[in-house]
Coordinates of C-alpha atoms in Angstrom, one line a residue:
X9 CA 46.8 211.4 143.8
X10 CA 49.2 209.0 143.2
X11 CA 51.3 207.8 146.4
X12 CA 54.7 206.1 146.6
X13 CA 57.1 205.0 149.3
X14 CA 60.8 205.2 149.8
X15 CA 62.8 202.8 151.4
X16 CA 65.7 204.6 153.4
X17 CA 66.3 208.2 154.2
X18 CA 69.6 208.4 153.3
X19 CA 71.0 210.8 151.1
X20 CA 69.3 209.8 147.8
X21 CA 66.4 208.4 149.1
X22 CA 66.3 212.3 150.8
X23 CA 67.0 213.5 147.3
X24 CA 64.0 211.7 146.1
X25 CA 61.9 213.2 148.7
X26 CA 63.1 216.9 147.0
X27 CA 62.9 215.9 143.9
X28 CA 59.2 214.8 143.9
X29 CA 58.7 218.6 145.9
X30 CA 60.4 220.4 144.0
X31 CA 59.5 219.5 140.5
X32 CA 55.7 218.6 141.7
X33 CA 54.1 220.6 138.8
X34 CA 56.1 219.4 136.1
X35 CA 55.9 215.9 137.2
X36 CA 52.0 216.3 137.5
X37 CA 52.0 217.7 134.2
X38 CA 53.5 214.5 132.9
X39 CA 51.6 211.9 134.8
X40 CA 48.6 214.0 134.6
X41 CA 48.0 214.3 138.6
X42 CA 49.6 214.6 141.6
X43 CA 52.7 212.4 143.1
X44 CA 53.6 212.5 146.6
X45 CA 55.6 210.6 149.3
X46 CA 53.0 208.5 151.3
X47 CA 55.7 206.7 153.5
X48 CA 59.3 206.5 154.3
X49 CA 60.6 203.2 155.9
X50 CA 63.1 203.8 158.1
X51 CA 66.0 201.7 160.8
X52 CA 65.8 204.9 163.3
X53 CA 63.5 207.5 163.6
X54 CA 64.9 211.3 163.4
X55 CA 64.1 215.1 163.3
X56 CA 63.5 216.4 159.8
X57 CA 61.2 217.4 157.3
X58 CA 59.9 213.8 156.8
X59 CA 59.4 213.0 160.2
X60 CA 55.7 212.4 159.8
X61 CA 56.2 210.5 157.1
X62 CA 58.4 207.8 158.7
X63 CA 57.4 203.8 159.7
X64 CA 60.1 200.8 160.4
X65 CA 57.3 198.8 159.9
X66 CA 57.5 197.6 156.3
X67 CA 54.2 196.4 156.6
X68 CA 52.7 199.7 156.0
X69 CA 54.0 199.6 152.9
X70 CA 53.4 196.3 151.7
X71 CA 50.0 196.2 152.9
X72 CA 48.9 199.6 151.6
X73 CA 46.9 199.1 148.4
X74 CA 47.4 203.4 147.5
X75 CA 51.3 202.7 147.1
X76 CA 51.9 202.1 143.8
X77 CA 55.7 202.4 143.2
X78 CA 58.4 201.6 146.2
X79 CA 61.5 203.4 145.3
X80 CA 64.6 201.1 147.4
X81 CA 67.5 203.2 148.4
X82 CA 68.5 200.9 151.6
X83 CA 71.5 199.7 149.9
X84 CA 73.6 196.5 150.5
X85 CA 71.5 193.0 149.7
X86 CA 70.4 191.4 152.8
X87 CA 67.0 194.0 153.9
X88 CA 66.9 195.4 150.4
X89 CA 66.9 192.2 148.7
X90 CA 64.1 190.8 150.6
X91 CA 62.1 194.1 151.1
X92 CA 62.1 194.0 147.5
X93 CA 60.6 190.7 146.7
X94 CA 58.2 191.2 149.0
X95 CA 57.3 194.4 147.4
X96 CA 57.0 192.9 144.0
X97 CA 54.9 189.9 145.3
X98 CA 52.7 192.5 146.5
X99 CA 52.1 193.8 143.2
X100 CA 54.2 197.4 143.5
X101 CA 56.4 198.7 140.8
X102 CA 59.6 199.3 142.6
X103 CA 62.6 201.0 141.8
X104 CA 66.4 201.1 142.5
X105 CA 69.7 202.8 142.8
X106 CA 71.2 199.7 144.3
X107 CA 73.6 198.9 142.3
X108 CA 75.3 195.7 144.6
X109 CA 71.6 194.5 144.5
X110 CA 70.9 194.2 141.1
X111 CA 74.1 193.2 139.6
X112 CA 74.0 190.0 142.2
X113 CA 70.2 189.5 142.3
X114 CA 68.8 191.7 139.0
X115 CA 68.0 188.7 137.3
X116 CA 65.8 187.2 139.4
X117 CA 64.1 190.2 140.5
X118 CA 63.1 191.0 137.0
X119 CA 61.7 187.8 136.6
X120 CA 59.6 188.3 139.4
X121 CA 58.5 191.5 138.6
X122 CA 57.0 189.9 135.1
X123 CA 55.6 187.2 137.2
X124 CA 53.5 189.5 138.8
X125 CA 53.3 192.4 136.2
X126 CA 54.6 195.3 137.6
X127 CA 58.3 197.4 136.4
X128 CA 61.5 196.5 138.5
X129 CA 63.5 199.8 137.1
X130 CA 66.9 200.8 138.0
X131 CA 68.3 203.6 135.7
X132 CA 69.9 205.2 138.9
X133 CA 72.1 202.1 139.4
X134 CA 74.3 203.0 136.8
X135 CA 76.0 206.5 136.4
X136 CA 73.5 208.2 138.7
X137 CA 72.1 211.1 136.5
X138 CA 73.4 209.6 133.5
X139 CA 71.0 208.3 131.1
X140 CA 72.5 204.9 130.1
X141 CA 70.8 202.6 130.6
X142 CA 67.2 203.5 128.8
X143 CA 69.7 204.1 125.8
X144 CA 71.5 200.9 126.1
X145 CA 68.2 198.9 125.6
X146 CA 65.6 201.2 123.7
X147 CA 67.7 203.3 121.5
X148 CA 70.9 201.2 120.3
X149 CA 68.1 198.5 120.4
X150 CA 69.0 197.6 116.5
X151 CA 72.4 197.4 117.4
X152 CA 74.8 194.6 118.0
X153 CA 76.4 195.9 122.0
X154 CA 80.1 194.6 121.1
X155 CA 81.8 196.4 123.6
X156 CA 81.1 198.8 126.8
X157 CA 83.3 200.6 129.0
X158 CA 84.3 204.0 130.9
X159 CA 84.5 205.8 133.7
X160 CA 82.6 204.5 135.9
X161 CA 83.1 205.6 139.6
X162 CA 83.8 209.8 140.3
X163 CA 85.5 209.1 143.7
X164 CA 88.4 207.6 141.6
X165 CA 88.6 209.7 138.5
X166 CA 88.5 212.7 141.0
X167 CA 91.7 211.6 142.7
X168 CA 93.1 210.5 139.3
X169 CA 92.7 214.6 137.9
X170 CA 94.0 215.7 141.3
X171 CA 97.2 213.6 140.6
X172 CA 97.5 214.6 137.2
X173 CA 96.5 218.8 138.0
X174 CA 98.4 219.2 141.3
X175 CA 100.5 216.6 141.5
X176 CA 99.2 215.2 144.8
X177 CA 99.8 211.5 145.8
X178 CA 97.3 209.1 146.0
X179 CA 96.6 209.5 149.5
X180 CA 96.9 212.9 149.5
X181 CA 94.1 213.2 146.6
X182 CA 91.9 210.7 148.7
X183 CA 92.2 213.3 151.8
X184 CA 90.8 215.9 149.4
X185 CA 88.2 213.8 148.4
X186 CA 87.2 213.0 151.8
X187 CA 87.0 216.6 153.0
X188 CA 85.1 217.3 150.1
X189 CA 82.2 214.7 150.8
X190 CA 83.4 212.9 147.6
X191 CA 84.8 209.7 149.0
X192 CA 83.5 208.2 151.8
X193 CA 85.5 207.1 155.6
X194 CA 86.1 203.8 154.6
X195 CA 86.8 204.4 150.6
X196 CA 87.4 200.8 149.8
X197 CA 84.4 200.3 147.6
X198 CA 85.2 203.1 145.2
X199 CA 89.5 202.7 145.4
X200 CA 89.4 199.4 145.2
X201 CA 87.2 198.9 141.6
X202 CA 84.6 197.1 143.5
X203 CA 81.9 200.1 143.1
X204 CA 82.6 200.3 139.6
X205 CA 82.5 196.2 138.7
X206 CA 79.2 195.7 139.9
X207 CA 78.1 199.1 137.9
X208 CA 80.0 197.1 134.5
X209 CA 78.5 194.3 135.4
X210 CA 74.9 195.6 135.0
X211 CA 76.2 196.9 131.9
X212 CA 77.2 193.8 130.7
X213 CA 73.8 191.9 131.2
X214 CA 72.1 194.5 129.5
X215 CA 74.8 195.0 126.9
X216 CA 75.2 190.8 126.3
X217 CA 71.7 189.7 127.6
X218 CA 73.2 187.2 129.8
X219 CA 73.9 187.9 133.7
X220 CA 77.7 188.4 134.4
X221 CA 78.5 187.2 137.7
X222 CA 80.4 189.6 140.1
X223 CA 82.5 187.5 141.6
X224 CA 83.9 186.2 138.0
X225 CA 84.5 190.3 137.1
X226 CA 88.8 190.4 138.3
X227 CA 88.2 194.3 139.8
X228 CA 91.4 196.5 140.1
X229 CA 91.5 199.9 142.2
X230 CA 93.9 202.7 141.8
X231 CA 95.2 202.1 145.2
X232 CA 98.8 200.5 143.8
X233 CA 99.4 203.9 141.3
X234 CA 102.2 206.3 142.2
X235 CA 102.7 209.8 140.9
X236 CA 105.7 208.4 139.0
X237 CA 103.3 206.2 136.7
X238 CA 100.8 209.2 136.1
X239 CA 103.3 211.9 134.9
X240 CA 105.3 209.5 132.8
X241 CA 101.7 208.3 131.3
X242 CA 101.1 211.9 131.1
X243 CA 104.4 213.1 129.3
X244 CA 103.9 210.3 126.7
X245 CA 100.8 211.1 125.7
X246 CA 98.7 209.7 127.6
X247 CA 96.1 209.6 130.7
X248 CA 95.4 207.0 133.5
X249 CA 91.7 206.4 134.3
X250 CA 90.1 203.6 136.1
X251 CA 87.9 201.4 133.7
X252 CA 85.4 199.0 134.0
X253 CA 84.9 196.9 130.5
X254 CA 83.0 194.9 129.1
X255 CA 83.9 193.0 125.5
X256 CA 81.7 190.4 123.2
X257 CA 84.1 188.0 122.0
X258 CA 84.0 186.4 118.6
X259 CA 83.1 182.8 119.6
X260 CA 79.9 184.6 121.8
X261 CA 81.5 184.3 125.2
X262 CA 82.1 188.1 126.8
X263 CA 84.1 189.3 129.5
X264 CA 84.5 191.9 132.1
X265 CA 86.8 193.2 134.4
X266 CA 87.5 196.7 135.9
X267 CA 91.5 197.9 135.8
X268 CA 93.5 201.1 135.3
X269 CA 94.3 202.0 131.9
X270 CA 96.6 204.1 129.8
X271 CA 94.4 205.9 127.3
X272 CA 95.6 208.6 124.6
X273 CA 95.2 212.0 125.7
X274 CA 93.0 213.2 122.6
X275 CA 90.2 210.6 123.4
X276 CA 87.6 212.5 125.0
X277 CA 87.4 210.3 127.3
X278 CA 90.8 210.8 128.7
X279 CA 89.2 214.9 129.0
X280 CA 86.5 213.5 131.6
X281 CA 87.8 214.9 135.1
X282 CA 86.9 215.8 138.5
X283 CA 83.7 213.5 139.7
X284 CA 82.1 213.3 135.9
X285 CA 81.6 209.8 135.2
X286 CA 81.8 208.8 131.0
X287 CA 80.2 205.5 129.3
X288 CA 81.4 204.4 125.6
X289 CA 79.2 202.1 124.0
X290 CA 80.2 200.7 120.7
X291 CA 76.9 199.0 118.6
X292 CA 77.8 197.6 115.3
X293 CA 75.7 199.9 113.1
X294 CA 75.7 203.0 115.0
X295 CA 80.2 202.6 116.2
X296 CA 80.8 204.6 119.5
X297 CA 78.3 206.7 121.2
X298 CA 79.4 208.6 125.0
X299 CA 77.5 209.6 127.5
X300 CA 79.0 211.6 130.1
X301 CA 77.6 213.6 133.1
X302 CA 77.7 213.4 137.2
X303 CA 77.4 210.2 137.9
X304 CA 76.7 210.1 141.9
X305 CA 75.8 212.7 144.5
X306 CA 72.1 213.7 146.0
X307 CA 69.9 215.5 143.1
X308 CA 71.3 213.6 139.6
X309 CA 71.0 210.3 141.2
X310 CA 67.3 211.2 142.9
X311 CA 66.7 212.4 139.4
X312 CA 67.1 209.2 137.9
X313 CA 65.1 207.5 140.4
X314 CA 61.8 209.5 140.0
X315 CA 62.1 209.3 136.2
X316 CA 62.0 205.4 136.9
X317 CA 58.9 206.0 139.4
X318 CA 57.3 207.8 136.4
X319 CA 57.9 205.6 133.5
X320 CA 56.9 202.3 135.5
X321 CA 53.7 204.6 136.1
X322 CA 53.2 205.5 132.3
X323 CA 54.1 202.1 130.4
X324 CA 52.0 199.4 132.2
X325 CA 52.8 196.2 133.8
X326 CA 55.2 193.5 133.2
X327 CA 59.2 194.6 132.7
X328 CA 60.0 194.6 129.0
X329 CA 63.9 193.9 130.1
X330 CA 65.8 191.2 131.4
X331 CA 68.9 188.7 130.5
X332 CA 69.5 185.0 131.0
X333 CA 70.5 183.5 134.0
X334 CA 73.5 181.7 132.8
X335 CA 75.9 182.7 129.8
X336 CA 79.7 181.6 128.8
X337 CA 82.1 184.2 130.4
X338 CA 86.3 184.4 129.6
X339 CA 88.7 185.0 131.9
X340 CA 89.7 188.6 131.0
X341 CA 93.3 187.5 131.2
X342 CA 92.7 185.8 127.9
X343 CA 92.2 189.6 126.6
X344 CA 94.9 191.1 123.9
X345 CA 96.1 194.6 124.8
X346 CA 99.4 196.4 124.9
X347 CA 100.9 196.9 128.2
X348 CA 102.5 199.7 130.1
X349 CA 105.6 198.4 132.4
X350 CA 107.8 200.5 134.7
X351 CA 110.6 198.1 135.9
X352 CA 114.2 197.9 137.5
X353 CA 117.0 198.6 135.2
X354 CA 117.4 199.6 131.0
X355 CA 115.5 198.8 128.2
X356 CA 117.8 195.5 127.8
X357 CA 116.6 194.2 130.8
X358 CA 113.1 193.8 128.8
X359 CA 114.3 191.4 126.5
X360 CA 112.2 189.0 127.0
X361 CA 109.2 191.4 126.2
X362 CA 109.7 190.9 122.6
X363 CA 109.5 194.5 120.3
X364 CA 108.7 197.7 122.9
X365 CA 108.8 201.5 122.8
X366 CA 110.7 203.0 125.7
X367 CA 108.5 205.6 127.0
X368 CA 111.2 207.2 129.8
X369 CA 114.4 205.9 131.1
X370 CA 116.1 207.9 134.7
X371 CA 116.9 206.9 138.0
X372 CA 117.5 203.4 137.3
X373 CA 113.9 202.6 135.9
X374 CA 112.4 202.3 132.3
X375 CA 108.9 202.3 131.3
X376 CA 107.8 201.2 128.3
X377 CA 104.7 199.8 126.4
X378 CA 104.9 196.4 124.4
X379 CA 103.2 195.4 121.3
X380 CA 99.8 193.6 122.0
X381 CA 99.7 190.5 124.3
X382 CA 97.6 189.2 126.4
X383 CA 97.1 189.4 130.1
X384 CA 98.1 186.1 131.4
X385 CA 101.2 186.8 129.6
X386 CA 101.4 190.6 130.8
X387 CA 101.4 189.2 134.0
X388 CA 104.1 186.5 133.8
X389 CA 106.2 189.1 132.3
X390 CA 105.6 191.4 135.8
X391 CA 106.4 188.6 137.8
X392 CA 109.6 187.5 136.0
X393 CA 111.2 190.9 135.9
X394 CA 109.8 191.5 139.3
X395 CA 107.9 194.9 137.4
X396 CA 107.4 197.7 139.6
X397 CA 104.0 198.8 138.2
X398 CA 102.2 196.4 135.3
X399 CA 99.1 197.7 133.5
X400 CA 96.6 197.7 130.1
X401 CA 96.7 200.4 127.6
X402 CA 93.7 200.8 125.7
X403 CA 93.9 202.3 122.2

């Protein structure tokens, strides 16, 4: 029998619980014996089906020689962070869907972890049920990562297809969302880009093998978009979608950010809606590969979790992934792009912009796209002409 502990009860550490129930006979067939749930630390007891299983001392974990793997699902940093270290020092495999944790603190759990030879694993941090990042660094191994980006947060692109399909406002699609269980009271994280910067982020070390520091990543949320800039995006061809990005440059620097973005409607990722999350990588030998599936919610993240539990149980000791601490980083307003302005007044008023299509002119207001520039110059442009919505268009 091989026994494991979760850290928080919450919904996917409670979807790990299932999981390891449910699919008991296939995972035993893979592992060739039993798994089960030894402990479950928890802040407050409660009634429930794992109500026998529950400490808040962590000790019981940490001291127990029969836990193997510790599978963290507190969230945040503070009691995570150090739960987690202490877990690895005690020589337990441990991993995590935290994906704040590990894009401010994954490289120097990882290096613990090989300091004391056990997996720190956290395919769940990343697109939930989405396979990503197993692929990013085992198959597309051989590649050159040049660039990574997509849709990386289902609360947003959720509201974005509800804006596009109905024709609902932002805060009207962000009710919806609420009522559905798909955004949470206080949406900040996921409207705001912050959710989806720390997932590019992870990306990017992986990606770049050099840790991108979240509070470098410039993160954008949808929460400035009207209608107006979604059907005029839509009637020209195009679709608005919240990206996070992450770009190799020439001279060996990358750079990150998260933003909205015009896209061209016959991409297929521009045909990713609802709460379906979508990851491009582009390798030099093998061009653009797309994953694409749920990427939150109970059972795909859980999922992903056990998988982890299993693997770090299969392969051995020692992680066999990890990126350097320190690593040149651009400011992503030195990125080229063409950019989409809606602004006060006719096309003549854009002058200055140099040569632009005019996508739609009424009411007073023109939008149009300009040829490529880059962003620092996008945005003295918006703040000359006083532009009433300013963003990237990636093609």
């Amino acid at each position: 029998m091989i026994q494991i502990a979760i850290m928080g009860l919450g919904t996917v550490g409670t979807g790990v619980a299932r999981v390891v129930e449910e699919n008991a006979q296939q995972i035993q067939r893979k592992l060739g014996e039993p798994l089960q749930v030894k402990t479950v630390l928890v802040r407050h007891f409660h009634d429930g089906p794992y109500r026998h299983l529950m400490t808040d001392d962590f000790r019981k974990i940490e001291e127990e020689p029969d836990i193997r793997v510790v599978v963290e699902t507190i969230g945040g940093v503070d009691a995570a962070y150090t739960y987690t270290r202490r877990a690895l020092e005690a020589g337990k495999h441990v991993v995590t869907a935290n994906k704040q944790l590990v894009a401010e603190k994954g490289c120097e759990l990882l290096a613990l972890a090989r300091e004391h030879h056990v997996r720190y694993l956290f395919e769940a941090s990343v697109g939930g049920g989405i396979p990503i990042l197993h692929p990013l660094t085992e198959c597309m191994a051989a590649n050159r990562i040049d660039e990574v980006y997509g849709i990386l947060n289902g609360t947003t692109n959720y509201i974005l297809t509800r804006m596009v399909r109905s024709g609902a406002s932002f805060e009207d699609a962000l009710r919806e969302a609420q009522k559905k269980g798909y955004a949470e009271a206080d949406p900040t994280a996921d409207v705001e880009g912050i959710d989806a910067g720390r997932k590019i982020c992870i990306l990017a070390d992986l990606a770049f093998g050099r840790q991108v520091d979240p509070e470098r990543v410039p993160m954008e949320g949808i929460t400035r978009l009207s209608l107006q800039d979604v059907e005029i995006a839509r009637q020209a061809g195009y679709r608005i979608k919240l990206l996070g990005r992450a770009v190799r440059l020439q001279d060996g620097a990358c750079s990150a950010y998260v933003a909205p973005h015009l896209i061209p409607a016959e991409w297929p990722l521009a045909s990713v809606e609802d709460v379906f999350n979508a990851v491009v990588v582009k390798g030099n030998a093998t061009g653009e590969v797309m994953f694409y599936g749920k990427g939150a919610g109970e059972m795909p993240t859980a999922s992903a979790c056990v998988a982890d539990v299993m693997e770090a149980l299969q392969t051995g000791c020692g992680s066999d992934i990890g990126w350097e601490k320190d690593g040149a980083f651009k400011d992503p307003l030195e990125l080229t792009s063409r950019y989409y302005f809606r602004i006060e007044g006719s096309l003549e008023r854009a002058a200055s912009f140099g040569t632009v299509k005019c996508l739609w002119e009424d009411m007073g207001q023109t939008a149009l796209l300009t040829d490529p520039i880059s962003g620092r110059k996008a945005q003295e442009l918006a703040h000359a002409v006083q532009a009433l919505m300013c963003l990237r268009v990636l093609e």
